[in-house]
XYZ file of C-alpha atoms in Angstrom:
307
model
C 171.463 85.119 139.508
C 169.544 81.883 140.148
C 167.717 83.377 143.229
C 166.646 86.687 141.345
C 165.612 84.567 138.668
C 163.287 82.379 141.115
C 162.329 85.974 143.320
C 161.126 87.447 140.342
C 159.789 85.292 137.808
C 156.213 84.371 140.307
C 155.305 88.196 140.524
C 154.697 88.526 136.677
C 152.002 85.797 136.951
C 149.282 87.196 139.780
C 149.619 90.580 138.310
C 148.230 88.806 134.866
C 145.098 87.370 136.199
C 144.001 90.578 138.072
C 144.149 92.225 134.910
C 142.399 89.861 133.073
C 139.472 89.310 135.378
C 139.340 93.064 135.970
C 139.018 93.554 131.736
C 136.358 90.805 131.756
C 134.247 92.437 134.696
C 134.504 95.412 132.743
C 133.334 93.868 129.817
C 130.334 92.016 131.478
C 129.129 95.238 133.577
C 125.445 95.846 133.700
C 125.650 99.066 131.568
C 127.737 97.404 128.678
C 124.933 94.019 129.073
C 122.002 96.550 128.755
C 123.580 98.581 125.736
C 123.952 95.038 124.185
C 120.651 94.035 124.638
C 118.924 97.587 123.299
C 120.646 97.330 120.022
C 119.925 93.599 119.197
C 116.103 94.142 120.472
C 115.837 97.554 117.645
C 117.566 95.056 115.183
C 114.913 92.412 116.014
C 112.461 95.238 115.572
C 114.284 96.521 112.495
C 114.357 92.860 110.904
C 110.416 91.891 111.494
C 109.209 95.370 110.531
C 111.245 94.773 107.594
C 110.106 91.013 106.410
C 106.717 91.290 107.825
C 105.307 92.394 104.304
C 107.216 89.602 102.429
C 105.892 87.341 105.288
C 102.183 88.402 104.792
C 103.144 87.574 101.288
C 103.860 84.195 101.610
C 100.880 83.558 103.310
C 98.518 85.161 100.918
C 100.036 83.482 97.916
C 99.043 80.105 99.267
C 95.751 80.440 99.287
C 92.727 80.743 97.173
C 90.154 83.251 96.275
C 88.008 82.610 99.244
C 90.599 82.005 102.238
C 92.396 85.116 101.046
C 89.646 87.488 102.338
C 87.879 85.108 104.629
C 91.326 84.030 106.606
C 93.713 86.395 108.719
C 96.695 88.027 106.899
C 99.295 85.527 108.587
C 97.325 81.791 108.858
C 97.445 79.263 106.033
C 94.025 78.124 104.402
C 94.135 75.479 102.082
C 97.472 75.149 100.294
C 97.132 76.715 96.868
C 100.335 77.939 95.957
C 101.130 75.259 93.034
C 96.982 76.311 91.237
C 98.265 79.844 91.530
C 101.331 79.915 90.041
C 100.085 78.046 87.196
C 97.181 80.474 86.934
C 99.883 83.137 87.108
C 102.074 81.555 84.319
C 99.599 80.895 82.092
C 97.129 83.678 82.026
C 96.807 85.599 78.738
C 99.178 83.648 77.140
C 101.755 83.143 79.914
C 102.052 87.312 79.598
C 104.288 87.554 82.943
C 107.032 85.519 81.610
C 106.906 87.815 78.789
C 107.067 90.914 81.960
C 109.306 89.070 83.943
C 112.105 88.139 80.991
C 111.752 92.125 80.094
C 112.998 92.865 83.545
C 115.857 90.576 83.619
C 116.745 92.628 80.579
C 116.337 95.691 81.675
C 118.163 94.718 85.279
C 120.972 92.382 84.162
C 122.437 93.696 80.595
C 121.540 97.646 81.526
C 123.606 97.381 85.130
C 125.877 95.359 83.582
C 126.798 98.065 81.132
C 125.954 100.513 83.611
C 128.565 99.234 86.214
C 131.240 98.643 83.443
C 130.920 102.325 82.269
C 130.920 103.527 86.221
C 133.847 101.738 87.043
C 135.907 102.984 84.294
C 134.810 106.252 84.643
C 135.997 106.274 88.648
C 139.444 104.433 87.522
C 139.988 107.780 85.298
C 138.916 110.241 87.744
C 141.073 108.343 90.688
C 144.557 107.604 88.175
C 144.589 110.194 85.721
C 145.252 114.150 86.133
C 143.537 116.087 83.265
C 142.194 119.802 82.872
C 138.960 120.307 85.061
C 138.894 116.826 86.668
C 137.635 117.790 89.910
C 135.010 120.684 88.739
C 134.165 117.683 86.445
C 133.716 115.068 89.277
C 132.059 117.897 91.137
C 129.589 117.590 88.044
C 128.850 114.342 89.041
C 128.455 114.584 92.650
C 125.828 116.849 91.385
C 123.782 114.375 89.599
C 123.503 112.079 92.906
C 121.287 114.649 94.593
C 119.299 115.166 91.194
C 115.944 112.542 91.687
C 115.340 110.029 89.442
C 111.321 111.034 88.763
C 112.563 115.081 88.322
C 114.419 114.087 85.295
C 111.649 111.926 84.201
C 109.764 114.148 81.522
C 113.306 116.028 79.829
C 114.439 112.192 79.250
C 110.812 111.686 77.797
C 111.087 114.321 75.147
C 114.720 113.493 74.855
C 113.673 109.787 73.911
C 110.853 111.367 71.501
C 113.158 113.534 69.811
C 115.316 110.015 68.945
C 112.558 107.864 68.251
C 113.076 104.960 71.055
C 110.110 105.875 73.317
C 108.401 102.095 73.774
C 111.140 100.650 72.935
C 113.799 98.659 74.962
C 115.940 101.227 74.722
C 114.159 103.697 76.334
C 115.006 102.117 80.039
C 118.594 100.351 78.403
C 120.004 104.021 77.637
C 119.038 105.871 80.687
C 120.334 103.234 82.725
C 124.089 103.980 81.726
C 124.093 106.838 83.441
C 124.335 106.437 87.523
C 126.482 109.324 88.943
C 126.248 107.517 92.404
C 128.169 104.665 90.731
C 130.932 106.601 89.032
C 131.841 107.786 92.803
C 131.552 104.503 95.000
C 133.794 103.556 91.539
C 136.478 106.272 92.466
C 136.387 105.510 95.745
C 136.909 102.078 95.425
C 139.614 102.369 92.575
C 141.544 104.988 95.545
C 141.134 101.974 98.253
C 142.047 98.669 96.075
C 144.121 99.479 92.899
C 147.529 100.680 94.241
C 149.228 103.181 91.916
C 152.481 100.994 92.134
C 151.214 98.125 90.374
C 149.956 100.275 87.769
C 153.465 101.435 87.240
C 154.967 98.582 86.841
C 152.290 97.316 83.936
C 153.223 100.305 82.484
C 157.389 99.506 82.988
C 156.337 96.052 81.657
C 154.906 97.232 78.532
C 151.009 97.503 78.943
C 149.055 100.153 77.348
C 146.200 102.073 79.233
C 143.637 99.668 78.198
C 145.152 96.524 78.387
C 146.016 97.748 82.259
C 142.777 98.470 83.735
C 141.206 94.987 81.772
C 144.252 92.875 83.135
C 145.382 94.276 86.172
C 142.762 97.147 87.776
C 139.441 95.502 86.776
C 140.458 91.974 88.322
C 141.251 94.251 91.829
C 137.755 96.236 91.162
C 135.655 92.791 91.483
C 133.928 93.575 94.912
C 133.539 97.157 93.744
C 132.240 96.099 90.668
C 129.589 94.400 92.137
C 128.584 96.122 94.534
C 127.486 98.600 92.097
C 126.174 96.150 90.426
C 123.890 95.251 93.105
C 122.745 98.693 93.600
C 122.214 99.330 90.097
C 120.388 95.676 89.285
C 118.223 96.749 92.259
C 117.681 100.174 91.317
C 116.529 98.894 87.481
C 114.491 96.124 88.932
C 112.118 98.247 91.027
C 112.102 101.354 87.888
C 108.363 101.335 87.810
C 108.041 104.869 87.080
C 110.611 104.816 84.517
C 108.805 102.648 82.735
C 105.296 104.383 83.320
C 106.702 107.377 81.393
C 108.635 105.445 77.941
C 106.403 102.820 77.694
C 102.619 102.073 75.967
C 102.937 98.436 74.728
C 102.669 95.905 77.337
C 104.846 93.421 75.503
C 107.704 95.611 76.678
C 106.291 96.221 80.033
C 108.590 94.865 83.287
C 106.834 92.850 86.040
C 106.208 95.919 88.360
C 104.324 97.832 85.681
C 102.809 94.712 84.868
C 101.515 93.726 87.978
C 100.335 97.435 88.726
C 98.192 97.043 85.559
C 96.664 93.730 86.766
C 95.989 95.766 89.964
C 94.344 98.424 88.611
C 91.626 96.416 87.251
C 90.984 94.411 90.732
C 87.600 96.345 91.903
C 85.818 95.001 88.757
C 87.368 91.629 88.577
C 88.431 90.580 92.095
C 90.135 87.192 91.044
C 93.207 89.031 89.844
C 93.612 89.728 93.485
C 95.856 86.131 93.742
C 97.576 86.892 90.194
C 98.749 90.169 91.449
C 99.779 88.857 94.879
C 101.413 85.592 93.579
C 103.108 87.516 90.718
C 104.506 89.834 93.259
C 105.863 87.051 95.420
C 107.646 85.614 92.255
C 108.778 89.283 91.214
C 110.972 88.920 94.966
C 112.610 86.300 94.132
C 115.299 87.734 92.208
C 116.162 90.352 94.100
C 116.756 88.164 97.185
C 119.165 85.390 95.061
C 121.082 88.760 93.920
C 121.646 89.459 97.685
C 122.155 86.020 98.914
C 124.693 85.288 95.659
C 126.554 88.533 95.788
C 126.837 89.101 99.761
C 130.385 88.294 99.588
C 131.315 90.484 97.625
C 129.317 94.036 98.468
C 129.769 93.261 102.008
C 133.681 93.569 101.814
C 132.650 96.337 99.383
C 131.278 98.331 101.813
C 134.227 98.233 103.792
C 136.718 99.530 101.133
C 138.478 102.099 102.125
C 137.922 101.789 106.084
C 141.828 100.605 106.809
C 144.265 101.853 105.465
């Protein structure tokens, strides 16, 4: 037994190494080196084409009046960022604070109510079975190919008929509804609530309610806000939206705002660096949303991909 043991126990190790310098040629071929470097050259591509207008951004909103048309589009001229952010702040009263608190509203408690409605809605579709659930969800699939600016002018006499055009809540109301929410909610309610736990809330002595705040919303929190995300996103950059229900520019959001200082730039050229400084600031937001929240939509995304 001792010689078989000492015959056969050397073979297992060349056959390893073989193996595992054949699997690492394999993996360091020419055509697998080449694939690699074509898709990180079009995400290179992808990423610059997609910050080169923020980037032309920053450069513009450090510099004055002059530089701004007598410099090139990506070179600094003498730093001005501080002068214009103060003009920004300040002009007509500090008005864009007043713009850019309105869209905070509009963004933060509208998705926020928005997301909590979604999410409860796709926990019912996904754990309850009632009369005309899926023609109902069908409903809703329905809505996510219906654009946003279609609907525009039947929620316009809609808000007319109930009094709340220029008022806050003629972008708060509209925002509730987001059929594209209510089925990223089902699907993530089918991916991270199991029906067993339910079950045994209910064995425990928890009512319907008392479930889905305790046990299912708690399970929900990268679904949550990922729709959150989407839907802050979605209510930050409603421009039109707010075109159509709104006259009084003490209600107005920053986009609206700033489209209004930029309508008026042939005949007055210095709100050139309010519009382009305001519109630097207006970024801001949605980029500490992204940065704050990636944890959480980014394992989001993924719901539902292992089972």
């Amino acid at each position: 037994m001792s010689v078989l043991t000492r015959n056969t126990a050397p073979t297992a190790e060349p056959s390893a190494a073989p193996r595992s310098t054949a699997a690492t040629r394999r993996r360091n071929t020419p055509n697998t080196l080449l694939s690699k470097g074509v898709v990180n050259g079009m995400l290179i591509v992808a990423a610059g084409y997609t910050l080169l207008p923020v980037t032309w951004l920053l450069f513009a909103a450090t510099k004055n009046h002059r530089d701004l048309f007598a410099t090139s589009g990506f070179t600094f001229g003498d730093f001005n960022l501080l002068t214009n952010l103060h003009h920004v702040l300040t002009f007509n009263d500090g008005i864009y604070l007043r713009w850019f608190g309105n869209s905070v509203l509009y963004s933060v408690v509208g998705s926020a109510a928005s997301t909590l409605i979604c999410v409860a809605t796709g926990y019912a579709f996904d754990k309850y079975d009632f009369r005309g659930k899926e023609k109902l969800f069908g409903l809703v699939l329905g809505g996510v190919l219906v654009p946003t600016t279609v609907i525009q002018l039947p929620m316009y006499l809609l808000a007319t008929k109930a009094g709340v055009v220029n008022t806050y809540w003629a972008l708060l109301l509209p925002a509730l509804v987001n059929p594209f929410g209510v089925y990223l909610a089902r699907v993530f309610s089918e991916g991270y609530v199991p029906n067993e736990v339910l079950e045994a809330a209910r064995v425990d002595g928890a009512g319907e309610l008392r479930t889905f705040a305790r046990i299912a919303l708690p399970m929900l929190a990268p679904g949550f806000m990922t729709i959150f995300l989407f839907s802050f996103t979605a209510s930050w950059n409603n421009f039109f939206g707010a075109l159509v229900m709104l006259n009084d520019e003490q209600l107005y959001p920053v986009n609206l705002g700033l489209f209004m200082w930029n309508s008026v730039t042939q005949q007055q050229p210095e709100f050139y660096s309010l519009v382009i400084t305001g519109s630097l600031v207006a970024v801001v937001p949605l980029i500490a949303a992204f940065v704050c929240l990636q944890r959480f939509w980014r394992s989001g995304l993924t719901a539902g991909a292992v089972k």
